[in-house]
Amino acid sequence: MIKNLFNLWYVSVCSIGVLFFLTAAGWTAQQDESSRQLLEDLFTIRSVSVDESARAASIAQRAAIEKAERAAYQKLLEKITQPEGRLRLPELSHDEIQGLIRGIEVIDEQSSSRRYLATYNIVFEPEFVSDFLGFHQVPHVLSTGTGVAVIHAHRSGLTDHLWSPSGTLGAARASIDWENRVRLYSFPVGSVADRFSISQKDVSNLLAEPALNIAGNYDLNSALLIFSEFVGTDPDMGKSIKYKFLLTDGDYRSEGILFSTDAENDDELTLISAMYKEILEGIDSNWREQLLVDTSESGSLSVLVALKSADTFGSITNILSELSLIKSYSVDLVAIPLSQISIAYTGRLEQLSLALSYNGLILEEYGDQWLLRRKDAEAPLSND
């Protein structure tokens, strides 16, 4: 009976292996499609609004499009490069900027005899932009990273706000560009399950576990906890907002205080907006710093893959398909507990390793070879 079970298991694995090899071309196609979509998301600048007037609507439209394209180009650079890298770039003419653009999606437009208003999504061609930045030796991000659930608890005087944001808090959120970021941010809706999962006190203590539980409800693996407190008018310091935050990825946390620079006009909304911008730029800068890719470098690697089941193999190849740093991969061998995959990648090996780790995979030395495994799986014993 034991022998028969073993034979059945062996035949099943071999059959799976044959299936994997037969569908490798399909996987490659899925990988290419997935990678293209991720790159398009990264290289798309959304909701660019313009409002131009001229002696004729057609002239106003041309001016608006040029203005939008220039603004989108600047936003793209801010999104995928660090400030010190941008200093090495030359000024581009409008024609040169247009040469980097794949297309424009019109979200909304209105015009009169002399005025033109529009909102666009502007899609840049990843290959052209990467070649341009690589030529000037400017490393840049090639991955948007995973989505983040934002949970913000705010205190204003004696009033606490968590799931029912005030008009001021809602207006502050609306004033921020959450879309054109390296990370993908979203706010939980505040369902009954959300409200039972975390309290104002939990957020003020920056407790990661309940926040990650909520993130999981939205198929997200990361959470950003923010606690802030508005101090109305201090006799000595004026208006201010104190804040602290935790990004569960890498336990990245910080705190700060912002003071009003215009006691007459600055209000709570202005300070909350400034806080959001400071937090998001800090997170994006930290993410860019870790995942900047030097596109002038590339490499290839043969890795053993630790497997417990065919499902494990599928989850790992799905991650490889979605990583923009990975140009291609091929399945060399499927077996349990160790399979083998060949990977061609852009950038340096340590950048690839870091990108894999942010997506739940560990790349590590295994004797005189490399091993790829899920973070929740132990490495099999080496024969060395």
Tab-separated table of C-alpha atoms in Angstrom:
chain	number	residue	atom	x	y	z
A	1	MET	CA	0.000	0.000	0.000
A	2	ILE	CA	2.826	2.366	0.876
A	3	LYS	CA	4.518	1.574	-2.427
A	4	ASN	CA	1.319	2.226	-4.374
A	5	LEU	CA	0.801	5.552	-2.636
A	6	PHE	CA	4.383	6.513	-3.412
A	7	ASN	CA	3.918	5.603	-7.058
A	8	LEU	CA	0.712	7.585	-7.208
A	9	TRP	CA	2.472	10.626	-5.687
A	10	TYR	CA	5.392	10.260	-8.094
A	11	VAL	CA	3.127	9.956	-11.125
A	12	SER	CA	1.122	12.991	-9.959
A	13	VAL	CA	4.243	15.116	-9.567
A	14	CYS	CA	5.576	13.979	-12.939
A	15	SER	CA	2.202	14.770	-14.524
A	16	ILE	CA	2.241	18.185	-12.923
A	17	GLY	CA	5.757	18.650	-14.233
A	18	VAL	CA	4.642	17.781	-17.758
A	19	LEU	CA	1.708	20.168	-17.389
A	20	PHE	CA	4.028	22.929	-16.187
A	21	PHE	CA	6.360	22.440	-19.143
A	22	LEU	CA	3.472	22.312	-21.590
A	23	THR	CA	2.010	25.538	-20.250
A	24	ALA	CA	5.296	27.423	-19.902
A	25	ALA	CA	4.533	29.455	-23.017
A	26	GLY	CA	1.154	30.386	-21.527
A	27	TRP	CA	2.836	31.443	-18.301
A	28	THR	CA	5.292	33.579	-20.237
A	29	ALA	CA	2.407	35.297	-22.004
A	30	GLN	CA	0.637	35.891	-18.668
A	31	GLN	CA	3.885	37.171	-17.173
A	32	ASP	CA	4.405	39.583	-20.062
A	33	GLU	CA	0.817	40.861	-19.794
A	34	SER	CA	1.026	41.225	-16.003
A	35	SER	CA	4.379	43.026	-16.169
A	36	ARG	CA	3.108	45.371	-18.864
A	37	GLN	CA	0.071	46.303	-16.772
A	38	LEU	CA	2.173	46.979	-13.663
A	39	LEU	CA	4.607	49.115	-15.638
A	40	GLU	CA	1.752	50.994	-17.280
A	41	ASP	CA	0.269	51.738	-13.852
A	42	LEU	CA	3.648	52.981	-12.614
A	43	PHE	CA	4.269	55.131	-15.693
A	44	THR	CA	0.762	56.617	-15.800
A	45	ILE	CA	0.096	60.015	-14.233
A	46	ARG	CA	-3.585	60.328	-13.399
A	47	SER	CA	-6.063	63.159	-13.022
A	48	VAL	CA	-3.966	65.971	-14.514
A	49	SER	CA	-6.292	68.985	-14.615
A	50	VAL	CA	-5.802	72.065	-16.804
A	51	ASP	CA	-7.726	75.282	-17.426
A	52	GLU	CA	-6.561	77.529	-20.272
A	53	SER	CA	-7.997	80.553	-22.030
A	54	ALA	CA	-7.021	82.047	-25.399
A	55	ARG	CA	-8.540	83.944	-28.313
A	56	ALA	CA	-9.894	80.636	-29.635
A	57	ALA	CA	-10.784	77.325	-27.981
A	58	SER	CA	-8.448	75.370	-30.291
A	59	ILE	CA	-5.489	77.494	-29.195
A	60	ALA	CA	-6.501	77.088	-25.549
A	61	GLN	CA	-6.711	73.316	-26.055
A	62	ARG	CA	-3.191	73.106	-27.519
A	63	ALA	CA	-1.831	75.177	-24.636
A	64	ALA	CA	-3.676	73.002	-22.121
A	65	ILE	CA	-2.308	69.773	-23.578
A	66	GLU	CA	1.266	71.080	-23.521
A	67	LYS	CA	0.821	72.276	-19.935
A	68	ALA	CA	-0.634	68.908	-18.902
A	69	GLU	CA	2.179	66.956	-20.569
A	70	ARG	CA	4.852	69.067	-18.900
A	71	ALA	CA	3.135	68.743	-15.504
A	72	ALA	CA	2.778	64.971	-15.947
A	73	TYR	CA	6.460	64.633	-16.876
A	74	GLN	CA	7.489	66.451	-13.689
A	75	LYS	CA	5.122	64.332	-11.585
A	76	LEU	CA	6.504	61.164	-13.151
A	77	LEU	CA	10.072	62.155	-12.289
A	78	GLU	CA	9.017	62.956	-8.717
A	79	LYS	CA	7.253	59.591	-8.539
A	80	ILE	CA	10.044	57.286	-9.743
A	81	THR	CA	13.344	59.118	-9.037
A	82	GLN	CA	15.088	60.720	-6.084
A	83	PRO	CA	15.796	64.498	-5.986
A	84	GLU	CA	19.556	64.045	-6.375
A	85	GLY	CA	18.996	61.995	-9.533
A	86	ARG	CA	16.727	64.606	-11.070
A	87	LEU	CA	19.507	67.176	-10.817
A	88	ARG	CA	21.440	65.238	-13.475
A	89	LEU	CA	18.676	65.487	-16.046
A	90	PRO	CA	18.630	68.135	-18.810
A	91	GLU	CA	15.671	70.381	-19.492
A	92	LEU	CA	13.471	68.827	-22.163
A	93	SER	CA	11.546	70.639	-24.858
A	94	HIS	CA	7.858	69.951	-25.315
A	95	ASP	CA	8.612	67.822	-28.393
A	96	GLU	CA	11.089	65.739	-26.377
A	97	ILE	CA	8.541	65.216	-23.604
A	98	GLN	CA	5.944	64.168	-26.192
A	99	GLY	CA	8.455	61.611	-27.451
A	100	LEU	CA	8.250	59.855	-24.061
A	101	ILE	CA	4.437	59.717	-24.028
A	102	ARG	CA	2.484	56.710	-25.279
A	103	GLY	CA	-0.966	58.270	-25.099
A	104	ILE	CA	-3.458	60.569	-23.373
A	105	GLU	CA	-6.800	59.492	-21.950
A	106	VAL	CA	-9.400	62.254	-21.693
A	107	ILE	CA	-11.312	61.854	-18.435
A	108	ASP	CA	-13.342	65.039	-18.746
A	109	GLU	CA	-13.300	68.143	-20.930
A	110	GLN	CA	-15.310	71.313	-21.421
A	111	SER	CA	-14.795	74.179	-23.792
A	112	SER	CA	-16.289	77.506	-24.789
A	113	SER	CA	-15.281	79.932	-27.519
A	114	ARG	CA	-12.151	80.997	-25.611
A	115	ARG	CA	-11.689	78.593	-22.735
A	116	TYR	CA	-10.746	74.924	-22.438
A	117	LEU	CA	-10.867	72.783	-19.279
A	118	ALA	CA	-9.888	69.123	-19.108
A	119	THR	CA	-8.687	66.278	-16.910
A	120	TYR	CA	-6.323	63.716	-18.423
A	121	ASN	CA	-4.558	60.479	-17.607
A	122	ILE	CA	-1.174	60.618	-19.344
A	123	VAL	CA	0.582	57.323	-20.101
A	124	PHE	CA	4.349	57.358	-20.627
A	125	GLU	CA	6.197	54.652	-22.538
A	126	PRO	CA	8.210	52.766	-19.870
A	127	GLU	CA	10.959	51.675	-22.271
A	128	PHE	CA	11.573	55.198	-23.591
A	129	VAL	CA	11.596	56.749	-20.106
A	130	SER	CA	13.906	54.044	-18.719
A	131	ASP	CA	16.293	54.451	-21.653
A	132	PHE	CA	16.330	58.227	-21.138
A	133	LEU	CA	16.996	57.937	-17.400
A	134	GLY	CA	19.559	55.172	-17.930
A	135	PHE	CA	21.447	57.290	-20.481
A	136	HIS	CA	21.810	60.026	-17.850
A	137	GLN	CA	22.647	57.441	-15.146
A	138	VAL	CA	19.583	58.194	-13.040
A	139	PRO	CA	18.360	55.110	-11.124
A	140	HIS	CA	14.584	54.833	-10.906
A	141	VAL	CA	11.822	52.683	-9.503
A	142	LEU	CA	10.382	49.889	-11.649
A	143	SER	CA	7.819	48.619	-9.148
A	144	THR	CA	4.798	50.254	-7.530
A	145	GLY	CA	4.946	48.020	-4.469
A	146	THR	CA	1.919	46.500	-2.807
A	147	GLY	CA	-1.243	48.359	-1.814
A	148	VAL	CA	-1.547	50.040	1.578
A	149	ALA	CA	-4.639	50.465	3.761
A	150	VAL	CA	-4.591	53.915	5.410
A	151	ILE	CA	-6.094	54.105	8.899
A	152	HIS	CA	-6.028	57.613	10.336
A	153	ALA	CA	-7.277	58.592	13.797
A	154	HIS	CA	-7.414	62.337	14.464
A	155	ARG	CA	-8.067	64.313	17.636
A	156	SER	CA	-9.286	67.885	17.540
A	157	GLY	CA	-9.854	69.366	20.965
A	158	LEU	CA	-12.102	66.907	22.824
A	159	THR	CA	-13.376	65.235	19.642
A	160	ASP	CA	-11.923	62.039	18.156
A	161	HIS	CA	-12.332	61.072	14.502
A	162	LEU	CA	-11.675	57.609	13.096
A	163	TRP	CA	-14.419	56.063	10.984
A	164	SER	CA	-16.516	59.198	10.684
A	165	PRO	CA	-14.112	61.845	9.372
A	166	SER	CA	-15.106	65.454	9.892
A	167	GLY	CA	-15.666	67.791	7.000
A	168	THR	CA	-12.214	69.213	7.654
A	169	LEU	CA	-10.568	65.778	7.626
A	170	GLY	CA	-12.417	64.768	4.463
A	171	ALA	CA	-11.423	67.995	2.733
A	172	ALA	CA	-7.798	67.481	3.734
A	173	ARG	CA	-7.816	63.960	2.262
A	174	ALA	CA	-9.399	65.265	-0.927
A	175	SER	CA	-6.655	67.878	-1.303
A	176	ILE	CA	-3.922	65.226	-1.531
A	177	ASP	CA	-2.759	63.432	-4.665
A	178	TRP	CA	-2.994	59.825	-3.452
A	179	GLU	CA	-2.980	58.369	-6.977
A	180	ASN	CA	0.401	59.379	-8.364
A	181	ARG	CA	2.511	57.670	-5.722
A	182	VAL	CA	4.961	54.781	-5.681
A	183	ARG	CA	2.681	52.965	-3.226
A	184	LEU	CA	-1.029	52.431	-3.875
A	185	TYR	CA	-3.056	53.908	-1.004
A	186	SER	CA	-6.689	53.276	-0.124
A	187	PHE	CA	-8.958	54.008	2.841
A	188	PRO	CA	-11.079	51.223	4.403
A	189	VAL	CA	-14.792	52.022	4.215
A	190	GLY	CA	-15.399	51.614	7.944
A	191	SER	CA	-17.613	48.537	7.800
A	192	VAL	CA	-18.914	46.890	10.949
A	193	ALA	CA	-15.992	44.446	10.780
A	194	ASP	CA	-13.534	47.365	10.431
A	195	ARG	CA	-14.990	49.196	13.410
A	196	PHE	CA	-14.787	46.113	15.624
A	197	SER	CA	-11.211	45.412	14.524
A	198	ILE	CA	-9.498	48.602	15.706
A	199	SER	CA	-10.134	51.494	18.080
A	200	GLN	CA	-8.911	55.072	18.375
A	201	LYS	CA	-6.616	53.924	21.183
A	202	ASP	CA	-5.196	51.117	19.035
A	203	VAL	CA	-4.323	53.636	16.330
A	204	SER	CA	-2.801	56.069	18.856
A	205	ASN	CA	-0.619	53.184	20.087
A	206	LEU	CA	0.245	52.269	16.463
A	207	LEU	CA	-0.772	48.629	16.903
A	208	ALA	CA	0.094	46.765	13.717
A	209	GLU	CA	-1.866	43.530	14.203
A	210	PRO	CA	-5.443	44.929	14.108
A	211	ALA	CA	-4.470	47.240	11.250
A	212	LEU	CA	-3.160	44.292	9.222
A	213	ASN	CA	-6.377	42.402	9.945
A	214	ILE	CA	-8.333	45.254	8.373
A	215	ALA	CA	-5.916	45.419	5.435
A	216	GLY	CA	-6.500	41.711	4.889
A	217	ASN	CA	-10.236	42.363	4.549
A	218	TYR	CA	-9.378	44.352	1.407
A	219	ASP	CA	-6.788	41.871	0.069
A	220	LEU	CA	-3.955	44.166	1.121
A	221	ASN	CA	-0.794	43.104	2.938
A	222	SER	CA	0.301	46.471	4.333
A	223	ALA	CA	-1.201	49.175	6.519
A	224	LEU	CA	-0.350	52.800	7.288
A	225	LEU	CA	-1.418	53.882	10.782
A	226	ILE	CA	-1.562	57.627	11.449
A	227	PHE	CA	-2.450	59.333	14.705
A	228	SER	CA	-2.639	63.122	14.774
A	229	GLU	CA	-3.733	65.823	17.205
A	230	PHE	CA	-4.572	69.412	16.332
A	231	VAL	CA	-3.609	72.032	18.875
A	232	GLY	CA	-5.776	75.067	18.286
A	233	THR	CA	-3.908	78.128	19.480
A	234	ASP	CA	-0.941	77.964	21.793
A	235	PRO	CA	-0.025	81.374	23.251
A	236	ASP	CA	3.632	80.826	22.415
A	237	MET	CA	3.642	78.518	19.360
A	238	GLY	CA	0.325	79.274	17.630
A	239	LYS	CA	-1.556	76.528	15.761
A	240	SER	CA	0.102	73.153	15.329
A	241	ILE	CA	-0.504	69.476	14.601
A	242	LYS	CA	1.384	66.633	16.233
A	243	TYR	CA	1.500	63.288	14.473
A	244	LYS	CA	3.078	59.851	14.443
A	245	PHE	CA	2.752	57.012	11.961
A	246	LEU	CA	3.668	53.404	11.290
A	247	LEU	CA	3.984	51.691	7.920
A	248	THR	CA	3.847	47.974	8.656
A	249	ASP	CA	6.271	47.189	5.814
A	250	GLY	CA	9.626	46.996	7.544
A	251	ASP	CA	8.164	48.593	10.687
A	252	TYR	CA	8.881	52.038	9.221
A	253	ARG	CA	7.738	54.686	11.707
A	254	SER	CA	8.289	58.326	12.550
A	255	GLU	CA	6.676	61.303	14.289
A	256	GLY	CA	6.700	65.047	13.981
A	257	ILE	CA	5.012	68.350	14.621
A	258	LEU	CA	4.012	71.023	12.115
A	259	PHE	CA	3.460	74.654	13.040
A	260	SER	CA	1.352	77.223	11.270
A	261	THR	CA	3.421	79.591	9.157
A	262	ASP	CA	0.536	82.009	8.699
A	263	ALA	CA	-1.340	82.522	11.942
A	264	GLU	CA	-3.990	84.596	10.194
A	265	ASN	CA	-4.888	82.176	7.367
A	266	ASP	CA	-3.611	78.693	8.240
A	267	ASP	CA	-6.212	76.428	9.789
A	268	GLU	CA	-6.660	72.796	10.766
A	269	LEU	CA	-7.304	71.713	7.178
A	270	THR	CA	-4.042	73.291	5.980
A	271	LEU	CA	-2.035	71.562	8.704
A	272	ILE	CA	-3.615	68.140	8.113
A	273	SER	CA	-2.908	68.448	4.382
A	274	ALA	CA	0.710	69.404	5.083
A	275	MET	CA	1.008	66.406	7.437
A	276	TYR	CA	-0.305	64.002	4.776
A	277	LYS	CA	2.178	65.364	2.238
A	278	GLU	CA	5.093	65.059	4.655
A	279	ILE	CA	4.205	61.472	5.610
A	280	LEU	CA	3.607	60.304	2.042
A	281	GLU	CA	6.778	61.880	0.711
A	282	GLY	CA	8.770	60.303	3.541
A	283	ILE	CA	7.339	56.862	2.736
A	284	ASP	CA	7.771	57.248	-1.024
A	285	SER	CA	11.337	58.497	-0.611
A	286	ASN	CA	12.180	55.568	1.648
A	287	TRP	CA	10.616	53.132	-0.831
A	288	ARG	CA	12.412	54.700	-3.814
A	289	GLU	CA	15.716	54.639	-1.967
A	290	GLN	CA	15.411	50.892	-1.453
A	291	LEU	CA	14.009	49.940	-4.853
A	292	LEU	CA	15.847	52.273	-7.227
A	293	VAL	CA	17.006	50.229	-10.204
A	294	ASP	CA	20.074	51.001	-12.273
A	295	THR	CA	18.791	49.967	-15.704
A	296	SER	CA	22.319	49.988	-17.088
A	297	GLU	CA	22.893	46.733	-15.169
A	298	SER	CA	21.262	43.334	-15.550
A	299	GLY	CA	21.900	39.693	-14.777
A	300	SER	CA	20.615	36.142	-14.818
A	301	LEU	CA	20.277	33.589	-12.082
A	302	SER	CA	19.379	29.923	-11.727
A	303	VAL	CA	17.531	29.318	-8.467
A	304	LEU	CA	16.219	26.302	-6.631
A	305	VAL	CA	12.623	26.758	-5.481
A	306	ALA	CA	11.498	25.240	-2.180
A	307	LEU	CA	8.123	23.542	-2.700
A	308	LYS	CA	5.619	21.825	-0.484
A	309	SER	CA	2.916	21.581	-3.126
A	310	ALA	CA	1.978	22.577	-6.668
A	311	ASP	CA	-0.019	25.475	-5.182
A	312	THR	CA	3.180	26.844	-3.669
A	313	PHE	CA	4.825	26.763	-7.079
A	314	GLY	CA	1.919	28.632	-8.618
A	315	SER	CA	1.980	31.362	-5.944
A	316	ILE	CA	5.727	31.879	-6.454
A	317	THR	CA	5.504	32.096	-10.245
A	318	ASN	CA	2.613	34.572	-9.901
A	319	ILE	CA	4.890	36.859	-7.880
A	320	LEU	CA	7.705	36.493	-10.422
A	321	SER	CA	5.233	37.427	-13.162
A	322	GLU	CA	4.322	40.664	-11.416
A	323	LEU	CA	7.835	41.899	-10.614
A	324	SER	CA	8.928	44.532	-13.126
A	325	LEU	CA	12.604	43.855	-12.398
A	326	ILE	CA	12.235	40.345	-13.797
A	327	LYS	CA	12.509	40.470	-17.577
A	328	SER	CA	11.751	36.786	-18.054
A	329	TYR	CA	11.906	33.427	-16.335
A	330	SER	CA	11.786	29.815	-17.459
A	331	VAL	CA	10.864	26.664	-15.588
A	332	ASP	CA	13.765	24.200	-15.757
A	333	LEU	CA	12.538	21.516	-13.379
A	334	VAL	CA	9.453	20.826	-11.281
A	335	ALA	CA	9.867	18.501	-8.324
A	336	ILE	CA	9.100	18.372	-4.625
A	337	PRO	CA	10.790	19.568	-2.420
A	338	LEU	CA	13.076	21.436	-4.862
A	339	SER	CA	12.293	22.781	-8.324
A	340	GLN	CA	14.475	24.995	-10.505
A	341	ILE	CA	13.816	28.279	-12.337
A	342	SER	CA	16.091	30.487	-14.451
A	343	ILE	CA	15.547	34.247	-14.027
A	344	ALA	CA	16.724	37.165	-16.167
A	345	TYR	CA	16.483	40.490	-14.335
A	346	THR	CA	17.206	44.212	-14.592
A	347	GLY	CA	19.359	45.977	-11.978
A	348	ARG	CA	21.652	44.467	-9.376
A	349	LEU	CA	21.208	41.200	-7.509
A	350	GLU	CA	20.652	42.929	-4.153
A	351	GLN	CA	17.873	45.010	-5.739
A	352	LEU	CA	16.218	41.849	-7.009
A	353	SER	CA	16.532	40.242	-3.579
A	354	LEU	CA	14.952	43.277	-1.906
A	355	ALA	CA	12.082	43.418	-4.402
A	356	LEU	CA	11.408	39.718	-3.829
A	357	SER	CA	11.409	40.196	-0.050
A	358	TYR	CA	8.799	42.967	-0.288
A	359	ASN	CA	6.603	40.478	-2.114
A	360	GLY	CA	6.937	37.698	0.438
A	361	LEU	CA	9.861	35.721	-1.026
A	362	ILE	CA	13.342	35.073	0.355
A	363	LEU	CA	16.363	34.690	-1.953
A	364	GLU	CA	19.284	33.171	-0.067
A	365	GLU	CA	22.434	31.155	-0.544
A	366	TYR	CA	21.944	27.387	-0.340
A	367	GLY	CA	25.267	25.584	-0.379
A	368	ASP	CA	26.916	26.761	-3.602
A	369	GLN	CA	23.540	27.608	-5.197
A	370	TRP	CA	20.666	30.046	-4.688
A	371	LEU	CA	17.355	29.151	-3.063
A	372	LEU	CA	14.023	30.950	-3.472
A	373	ARG	CA	11.317	30.286	-0.901
A	374	ARG	CA	8.260	31.879	0.636
A	375	LYS	CA	8.845	33.714	3.908
A	376	ASP	CA	6.496	31.354	5.702
A	377	ALA	CA	8.404	28.257	4.494
A	378	GLU	CA	11.615	26.842	5.921
A	379	ALA	CA	14.532	25.988	3.674
A	380	PRO	CA	14.986	22.235	3.122
A	381	LEU	CA	18.097	20.693	4.603
A	382	SER	CA	21.108	21.108	2.314
A	383	ASN	CA	23.219	18.134	1.377
A	384	ASP	CA	26.363	20.263	1.786
